[in-house]
């Protein structure tokens, strides 16, 4: 049960609230900015990422430097080629992580 | 006049149409139905910076369009929009803190308004600004926008108990700040 003063405070606050704002062209300006199609399909992005990764892998795999680096890395020798390869992989992983964090969207449920 | 009890069903039907066929006309109806209160909410949060509040409101509806598939219908559509609006406001606040407008600049008294009404309005506005942000925000949502404590907790992403204690403390502080207006006797004057 509310006290009389509490009800009086609420009544004052409600009186002070001016209520809904008249439209005044607001809806039209929102609709002018709303994209024509609601959901973008994600398959072109995924296909692009897949194709890019495959092309990158194919061109690097045939290079002797990559093969040497990979072999040294697998056998645990820290040669220049192995370190360069490891640095490149780490750099790409960090970039991918930063991009994912930047693109991450808040969910509203 | 729209039946208030049917409003959530109408909103859900419009949302379903948009999700099913991307119906822009249905979304336009949703914007028309809710823009007034969302803008009012943001104007209260922006402390009188109406232009900034309206810019944010546009972002809210654009975000709602993109995120509509996330609306599960557990809350009212209006409450879901308030939640997005509050989140957008907080993000904007972090980037660029609001400049508090003066009361006089925001609401010039009209000659027809009785002087004591103007004074009371100004005093309430001043008293509201002396509350903590959390108390003010909770009172705006629970009293002025008419949300239940549960709905306010959802919108503000606060535990229910915190919402209730901020509401209680906010009202207590307002009672103290507005003591000279003799609140209980005002209550007696009401029919």
mmCIF file of N, CA and C in Angstrom, chain B residues 20-118:
data_model
loop_
_atom_site.group_PDB
_atom_site.id
_atom_site.type_symbol
_atom_site.label_atom_id
_atom_site.label_comp_id
_atom_site.label_asym_id
_atom_site.label_seq_id
_atom_site.Cartn_x
_atom_site.Cartn_y
_atom_site.Cartn_z
ATOM 1 N N UNK B 20 8.170 -11.889 -41.792
ATOM 2 C CA UNK B 20 7.731 -12.824 -42.829
ATOM 3 C C UNK B 20 8.029 -12.292 -44.230
ATOM 4 N N UNK B 21 7.733 -11.001 -44.430
ATOM 5 C CA UNK B 21 7.832 -10.495 -45.808
ATOM 6 C C UNK B 21 8.618 -9.197 -45.924
ATOM 7 N N UNK B 22 9.272 -8.774 -44.838
ATOM 8 C CA UNK B 22 10.043 -7.529 -44.894
ATOM 9 C C UNK B 22 9.181 -6.316 -45.181
ATOM 10 N N UNK B 23 7.947 -6.342 -44.701
ATOM 11 C CA UNK B 23 6.961 -5.301 -45.000
ATOM 12 C C UNK B 23 7.361 -3.957 -44.357
ATOM 13 N N UNK B 24 7.804 -3.015 -45.192
ATOM 14 C CA UNK B 24 8.232 -1.707 -44.678
ATOM 15 C C UNK B 24 7.058 -0.895 -44.143
ATOM 16 N N UNK B 25 5.894 -1.124 -44.745
ATOM 17 C CA UNK B 25 4.700 -0.372 -44.322
ATOM 18 C C UNK B 25 4.346 -0.751 -42.870
ATOM 19 N N UNK B 26 4.514 -2.035 -42.558
ATOM 20 C CA UNK B 26 4.236 -2.484 -41.183
ATOM 21 C C UNK B 26 5.231 -1.846 -40.210
ATOM 22 N N UNK B 27 6.477 -1.735 -40.655
ATOM 23 C CA UNK B 27 7.475 -1.113 -39.776
ATOM 24 C C UNK B 27 7.170 0.369 -39.579
ATOM 25 N N UNK B 28 6.713 0.998 -40.645
ATOM 26 C CA UNK B 28 6.350 2.423 -40.540
ATOM 27 C C UNK B 28 5.238 2.604 -39.490
ATOM 28 N N UNK B 29 4.279 1.676 -39.511
ATOM 29 C CA UNK B 29 3.201 1.744 -38.514
ATOM 30 C C UNK B 29 3.757 1.605 -37.100
ATOM 31 N N UNK B 30 4.706 0.677 -36.945
ATOM 32 C CA UNK B 30 5.327 0.495 -35.619
ATOM 33 C C UNK B 30 6.035 1.770 -35.165
ATOM 34 N N UNK B 31 6.742 2.394 -36.091
ATOM 35 C CA UNK B 31 7.456 3.644 -35.741
ATOM 36 C C UNK B 31 6.445 4.698 -35.326
ATOM 37 N N UNK B 32 5.362 4.833 -36.118
ATOM 38 C CA UNK B 32 4.343 5.835 -35.793
ATOM 39 C C UNK B 32 3.726 5.584 -34.422
ATOM 40 N N UNK B 33 3.512 4.319 -34.111
ATOM 41 C CA UNK B 33 2.862 3.971 -32.842
ATOM 42 C C UNK B 33 3.755 4.262 -31.638
ATOM 43 N N UNK B 34 5.072 4.124 -31.834
ATOM 44 C CA UNK B 34 5.949 4.167 -30.651
ATOM 45 C C UNK B 34 6.913 5.345 -30.598
ATOM 46 N N UNK B 35 7.020 6.109 -31.688
ATOM 47 C CA UNK B 35 8.031 7.174 -31.693
ATOM 48 C C UNK B 35 7.804 8.201 -30.575
ATOM 49 N N UNK B 36 6.547 8.494 -30.297
ATOM 50 C CA UNK B 36 6.245 9.535 -29.314
ATOM 51 C C UNK B 36 6.817 9.234 -27.945
ATOM 52 N N UNK B 37 6.617 7.995 -27.494
ATOM 53 C CA UNK B 37 7.079 7.630 -26.151
ATOM 54 C C UNK B 37 8.585 7.371 -26.117
ATOM 55 N N UNK B 38 9.112 6.806 -27.198
ATOM 56 C CA UNK B 38 10.572 6.576 -27.231
ATOM 57 C C UNK B 38 11.299 7.918 -27.221
ATOM 58 N N UNK B 39 10.779 8.877 -27.989
ATOM 59 C CA UNK B 39 11.419 10.207 -27.999
ATOM 60 C C UNK B 39 11.246 10.893 -26.654
ATOM 61 N N UNK B 40 10.083 10.688 -26.036
ATOM 62 C CA UNK B 40 9.865 11.285 -24.706
ATOM 63 C C UNK B 40 10.857 10.696 -23.701
ATOM 64 N N UNK B 41 11.039 9.367 -23.782
ATOM 65 C CA UNK B 41 11.994 8.703 -22.877
ATOM 66 C C UNK B 41 13.396 9.288 -23.074
ATOM 67 N N UNK B 42 13.819 9.395 -24.339
ATOM 68 C CA UNK B 42 15.178 9.866 -24.607
ATOM 69 C C UNK B 42 15.340 11.345 -24.244
ATOM 70 N N UNK B 43 14.277 12.114 -24.418
ATOM 71 C CA UNK B 43 14.359 13.533 -24.035
ATOM 72 C C UNK B 43 14.521 13.677 -22.528
ATOM 73 N N UNK B 44 13.838 12.798 -21.778
ATOM 74 C CA UNK B 44 13.997 12.832 -20.324
ATOM 75 C C UNK B 44 15.424 12.430 -19.954
ATOM 76 N N UNK B 45 15.931 11.403 -20.639
ATOM 77 C CA UNK B 45 17.284 10.936 -20.315
ATOM 78 C C UNK B 45 18.337 11.978 -20.715
ATOM 79 N N UNK B 46 18.083 12.664 -21.842
ATOM 80 C CA UNK B 46 19.063 13.646 -22.340
ATOM 81 C C UNK B 46 18.947 14.983 -21.616
ATOM 82 N N UNK B 47 18.119 15.063 -20.620
ATOM 83 C CA UNK B 47 17.966 16.256 -19.774
ATOM 84 C C UNK B 47 17.736 17.530 -20.583
ATOM 85 N N UNK B 48 16.823 17.441 -21.534
ATOM 86 C CA UNK B 48 16.436 18.658 -22.250
ATOM 87 C C UNK B 48 17.140 18.876 -23.572
ATOM 88 N N UNK B 49 18.116 18.041 -23.919
ATOM 89 C CA UNK B 49 18.777 18.186 -25.219
ATOM 90 C C UNK B 49 17.941 17.433 -26.253
ATOM 91 N N UNK B 50 16.873 18.099 -26.723
ATOM 92 C CA UNK B 50 15.884 17.425 -27.570
ATOM 93 C C UNK B 50 16.461 16.978 -28.917
ATOM 94 N N UNK B 51 17.338 17.800 -29.481
ATOM 95 C CA UNK B 51 17.893 17.447 -30.798
ATOM 96 C C UNK B 51 18.726 16.165 -30.691
ATOM 97 N N UNK B 52 19.523 16.096 -29.635
ATOM 98 C CA UNK B 52 20.347 14.894 -29.429
ATOM 99 C C UNK B 52 19.450 13.684 -29.185
ATOM 100 N N UNK B 53 18.388 13.896 -28.398
ATOM 101 C CA UNK B 53 17.459 12.807 -28.101
ATOM 102 C C UNK B 53 16.800 12.296 -29.381
ATOM 103 N N UNK B 54 16.416 13.214 -30.275
ATOM 104 C CA UNK B 54 15.750 12.797 -31.514
ATOM 105 C C UNK B 54 16.718 12.078 -32.457
ATOM 106 N N UNK B 55 17.967 12.525 -32.474
ATOM 107 C CA UNK B 55 18.977 11.804 -33.285
ATOM 108 C C UNK B 55 19.129 10.375 -32.774
ATOM 109 N N UNK B 56 19.171 10.256 -31.452
ATOM 110 C CA UNK B 56 19.295 8.923 -30.852
ATOM 111 C C UNK B 56 18.069 8.078 -31.169
ATOM 112 N N UNK B 57 16.892 8.710 -31.139
ATOM 113 C CA UNK B 57 15.645 7.975 -31.420
ATOM 114 C C UNK B 57 15.677 7.399 -32.837
ATOM 115 N N UNK B 58 16.232 8.165 -33.775
ATOM 116 C CA UNK B 58 16.357 7.641 -35.149
ATOM 117 C C UNK B 58 17.240 6.390 -35.159
ATOM 118 N N UNK B 59 18.357 6.475 -34.429
ATOM 119 C CA UNK B 59 19.254 5.320 -34.367
ATOM 120 C C UNK B 59 18.542 4.122 -33.747
ATOM 121 N N UNK B 60 17.709 4.396 -32.736
ATOM 122 C CA UNK B 60 16.978 3.321 -32.046
ATOM 123 C C UNK B 60 16.088 2.571 -33.039
ATOM 124 N N UNK B 61 15.354 3.301 -33.865
ATOM 125 C CA UNK B 61 14.433 2.636 -34.786
ATOM 126 C C UNK B 61 15.192 1.920 -35.919
ATOM 127 N N UNK B 62 16.308 2.487 -36.332
ATOM 128 C CA UNK B 62 17.108 1.789 -37.351
ATOM 129 C C UNK B 62 17.681 0.492 -36.780
ATOM 130 N N UNK B 63 18.096 0.566 -35.522
ATOM 131 C CA UNK B 63 18.613 -0.635 -34.852
ATOM 132 C C UNK B 63 17.486 -1.659 -34.662
ATOM 133 N N UNK B 64 16.313 -1.168 -34.315
ATOM 134 C CA UNK B 64 15.156 -2.061 -34.140
ATOM 135 C C UNK B 64 14.854 -2.793 -35.446
ATOM 136 N N UNK B 65 14.961 -2.090 -36.557
ATOM 137 C CA UNK B 65 14.732 -2.710 -37.877
ATOM 138 C C UNK B 65 15.722 -3.849 -38.124
ATOM 139 N N UNK B 66 16.983 -3.593 -37.764
ATOM 140 C CA UNK B 66 18.021 -4.616 -37.984
ATOM 141 C C UNK B 66 17.880 -5.789 -37.017
ATOM 142 N N UNK B 67 17.426 -5.487 -35.787
ATOM 143 C CA UNK B 67 17.435 -6.504 -34.726
ATOM 144 C C UNK B 67 16.070 -7.141 -34.498
ATOM 145 N N UNK B 68 15.142 -6.862 -35.377
ATOM 146 C CA UNK B 68 13.767 -7.295 -35.127
ATOM 147 C C UNK B 68 13.639 -8.801 -34.906
ATOM 148 N N UNK B 69 14.495 -9.577 -35.563
ATOM 149 C CA UNK B 69 14.426 -11.037 -35.395
ATOM 150 C C UNK B 69 14.769 -11.456 -33.966
ATOM 151 N N UNK B 70 15.398 -10.545 -33.205
ATOM 152 C CA UNK B 70 15.751 -10.882 -31.815
ATOM 153 C C UNK B 70 14.585 -10.637 -30.854
ATOM 154 N N UNK B 71 13.535 -9.962 -31.333
ATOM 155 C CA UNK B 71 12.375 -9.709 -30.480
ATOM 156 C C UNK B 71 11.569 -10.999 -30.359
ATOM 157 N N UNK B 72 11.529 -11.537 -29.126
ATOM 158 C CA UNK B 72 10.883 -12.842 -28.944
ATOM 159 C C UNK B 72 9.460 -12.729 -28.422
ATOM 160 N N UNK B 73 9.023 -11.503 -28.169
ATOM 161 C CA UNK B 73 7.642 -11.312 -27.723
ATOM 162 C C UNK B 73 7.423 -11.609 -26.256
ATOM 163 N N UNK B 74 8.508 -11.811 -25.501
ATOM 164 C CA UNK B 74 8.325 -12.058 -24.058
ATOM 165 C C UNK B 74 7.998 -10.754 -23.339
ATOM 166 N N UNK B 75 8.627 -9.684 -23.791
ATOM 167 C CA UNK B 75 8.292 -8.352 -23.262
ATOM 168 C C UNK B 75 7.368 -7.677 -24.272
ATOM 169 N N UNK B 76 6.715 -6.593 -23.841
ATOM 170 C CA UNK B 76 5.931 -5.821 -24.801
ATOM 171 C C UNK B 76 6.898 -5.198 -25.801
ATOM 172 N N UNK B 77 6.406 -4.925 -27.014
ATOM 173 C CA UNK B 77 7.284 -4.332 -28.026
ATOM 174 C C UNK B 77 7.782 -2.966 -27.564
ATOM 175 N N UNK B 78 6.901 -2.221 -26.906
ATOM 176 C CA UNK B 78 7.298 -0.888 -26.408
ATOM 177 C C UNK B 78 8.453 -1.015 -25.415
ATOM 178 N N UNK B 79 8.356 -2.005 -24.541
ATOM 179 C CA UNK B 79 9.401 -2.207 -23.530
ATOM 180 C C UNK B 79 10.713 -2.591 -24.199
ATOM 181 N N UNK B 80 10.619 -3.427 -25.232
ATOM 182 C CA UNK B 80 11.815 -3.821 -25.994
ATOM 183 C C UNK B 80 12.479 -2.595 -26.617
ATOM 184 N N UNK B 81 11.650 -1.691 -27.153
ATOM 185 C CA UNK B 81 12.198 -0.465 -27.745
ATOM 186 C C UNK B 81 12.846 0.414 -26.678
ATOM 187 N N UNK B 82 12.204 0.510 -25.509
ATOM 188 C CA UNK B 82 12.799 1.303 -24.422
ATOM 189 C C UNK B 82 14.169 0.745 -24.045
ATOM 190 N N UNK B 83 14.268 -0.573 -24.074
ATOM 191 C CA UNK B 83 15.550 -1.213 -23.724
ATOM 192 C C UNK B 83 16.636 -0.828 -24.742
ATOM 193 N N UNK B 84 16.280 -0.889 -26.033
ATOM 194 C CA UNK B 84 17.240 -0.490 -27.070
ATOM 195 C C UNK B 84 17.597 0.987 -26.890
ATOM 196 N N UNK B 85 16.568 1.796 -26.624
ATOM 197 C CA UNK B 85 16.797 3.244 -26.491
ATOM 198 C C UNK B 85 17.736 3.540 -25.322
ATOM 199 N N UNK B 86 17.506 2.856 -24.209
ATOM 200 C CA UNK B 86 18.356 3.113 -23.034
ATOM 201 C C UNK B 86 19.795 2.675 -23.323
ATOM 202 N N UNK B 87 19.934 1.549 -24.011
ATOM 203 C CA UNK B 87 21.263 1.061 -24.354
ATOM 204 C C UNK B 87 21.970 2.046 -25.301
ATOM 205 N N UNK B 88 21.244 2.550 -26.305
ATOM 206 C CA UNK B 88 21.821 3.545 -27.231
ATOM 207 C C UNK B 88 22.219 4.803 -26.476
ATOM 208 N N UNK B 89 21.351 5.204 -25.527
ATOM 209 C CA UNK B 89 21.648 6.415 -24.749
ATOM 210 C C UNK B 89 22.942 6.230 -23.960
ATOM 211 N N UNK B 90 23.082 5.079 -23.313
ATOM 212 C CA UNK B 90 24.290 4.835 -22.519
ATOM 213 C C UNK B 90 25.541 4.845 -23.399
ATOM 214 N N UNK B 91 25.428 4.226 -24.581
ATOM 215 C CA UNK B 91 26.577 4.202 -25.498
ATOM 216 C C UNK B 91 26.949 5.619 -25.930
ATOM 217 N N UNK B 92 25.934 6.404 -26.268
ATOM 218 C CA UNK B 92 26.191 7.794 -26.687
ATOM 219 C C UNK B 92 26.765 8.604 -25.534
ATOM 220 N N UNK B 93 26.296 8.314 -24.345
ATOM 221 C CA UNK B 93 26.741 9.027 -23.150
ATOM 222 C C UNK B 93 28.227 8.762 -22.900
ATOM 223 N N UNK B 94 28.641 7.512 -23.152
ATOM 224 C CA UNK B 94 30.054 7.176 -22.949
ATOM 225 C C UNK B 94 30.939 7.920 -23.948
ATOM 226 N N UNK B 95 30.405 8.035 -25.192
ATOM 227 C CA UNK B 95 31.201 8.710 -26.222
ATOM 228 C C UNK B 95 31.237 10.217 -26.001
ATOM 229 N N UNK B 96 30.056 10.778 -25.671
ATOM 230 C CA UNK B 96 29.960 12.234 -25.560
ATOM 231 C C UNK B 96 28.977 12.583 -24.449
ATOM 232 N N UNK B 97 29.489 12.871 -23.242
ATOM 233 C CA UNK B 97 28.591 13.188 -22.135
ATOM 234 C C UNK B 97 27.698 14.381 -22.462
ATOM 235 N N UNK B 98 26.450 14.308 -22.008
ATOM 236 C CA UNK B 98 25.462 15.347 -22.338
ATOM 237 C C UNK B 98 25.791 16.657 -21.641
ATOM 238 N N UNK B 99 25.478 17.728 -22.348
ATOM 239 C CA UNK B 99 25.563 19.051 -21.718
ATOM 240 C C UNK B 99 24.176 19.326 -21.145
ATOM 241 N N UNK B 100 24.130 19.583 -19.851
ATOM 242 C CA UNK B 100 22.824 19.765 -19.207
ATOM 243 C C UNK B 100 22.249 21.126 -19.572
ATOM 244 N N UNK B 101 21.066 21.088 -20.185
ATOM 245 C CA UNK B 101 20.424 22.343 -20.564
ATOM 246 C C UNK B 101 19.791 22.985 -19.332
ATOM 247 N N UNK B 102 19.661 24.280 -19.374
ATOM 248 C CA UNK B 102 19.044 24.952 -18.222
ATOM 249 C C UNK B 102 17.535 24.806 -18.300
ATOM 250 N N UNK B 103 16.902 24.826 -17.174
ATOM 251 C CA UNK B 103 15.450 24.638 -17.126
ATOM 252 C C UNK B 103 14.736 25.774 -17.852
ATOM 253 N N UNK B 104 15.260 26.983 -17.683
ATOM 254 C CA UNK B 104 14.605 28.145 -18.286
ATOM 255 C C UNK B 104 14.621 28.049 -19.805
ATOM 256 N N UNK B 105 15.786 27.567 -20.351
ATOM 257 C CA UNK B 105 15.916 27.491 -21.808
ATOM 258 C C UNK B 105 15.009 26.418 -22.382
ATOM 259 N N UNK B 106 14.771 25.385 -21.624
ATOM 260 C CA UNK B 106 14.045 24.247 -22.174
ATOM 261 C C UNK B 106 12.536 24.456 -22.158
ATOM 262 N N UNK B 107 12.028 25.183 -21.221
ATOM 263 C CA UNK B 107 10.579 25.268 -21.081
ATOM 264 C C UNK B 107 10.157 26.669 -20.629
ATOM 265 N N UNK B 108 10.082 27.616 -21.534
ATOM 266 C CA UNK B 108 9.705 28.954 -21.111
ATOM 267 C C UNK B 108 8.252 28.999 -20.653
ATOM 268 N N UNK B 109 7.956 29.601 -19.509
ATOM 269 C CA UNK B 109 6.584 29.631 -19.027
ATOM 270 C C UNK B 109 5.705 30.515 -19.904
ATOM 271 N N UNK B 110 4.503 30.046 -20.121
ATOM 272 C CA UNK B 110 3.576 30.821 -20.943
ATOM 273 C C UNK B 110 2.785 31.763 -20.038
ATOM 274 N N UNK B 111 2.311 32.884 -20.591
ATOM 275 C CA UNK B 111 1.600 33.854 -19.746
ATOM 276 C C UNK B 111 0.329 33.292 -19.123
ATOM 277 N N UNK B 112 -0.271 32.263 -19.755
ATOM 278 C CA UNK B 112 -1.533 31.727 -19.236
ATOM 279 C C UNK B 112 -1.321 30.760 -18.075
ATOM 280 N N UNK B 113 -0.075 30.298 -17.870
ATOM 281 C CA UNK B 113 0.180 29.333 -16.803
ATOM 282 C C UNK B 113 0.241 30.051 -15.464
ATOM 283 N N UNK B 114 -0.496 29.571 -14.459
ATOM 284 C CA UNK B 114 -0.427 30.221 -13.143
ATOM 285 C C UNK B 114 0.999 30.168 -12.600
ATOM 286 N N UNK B 115 1.434 31.260 -11.943
ATOM 287 C CA UNK B 115 2.837 31.321 -11.485
ATOM 288 C C UNK B 115 3.211 30.181 -10.556
ATOM 289 N N UNK B 116 2.295 29.753 -9.673
ATOM 290 C CA UNK B 116 2.661 28.692 -8.728
ATOM 291 C C UNK B 116 2.867 27.354 -9.443
ATOM 292 N N UNK B 117 2.133 27.155 -10.554
ATOM 293 C CA UNK B 117 2.318 25.925 -11.334
ATOM 294 C C UNK B 117 3.698 25.912 -11.977
ATOM 295 N N UNK B 118 4.098 27.076 -12.500
ATOM 296 C CA UNK B 118 5.428 27.177 -13.112
ATOM 297 C C UNK B 118 6.495 26.904 -12.062
#
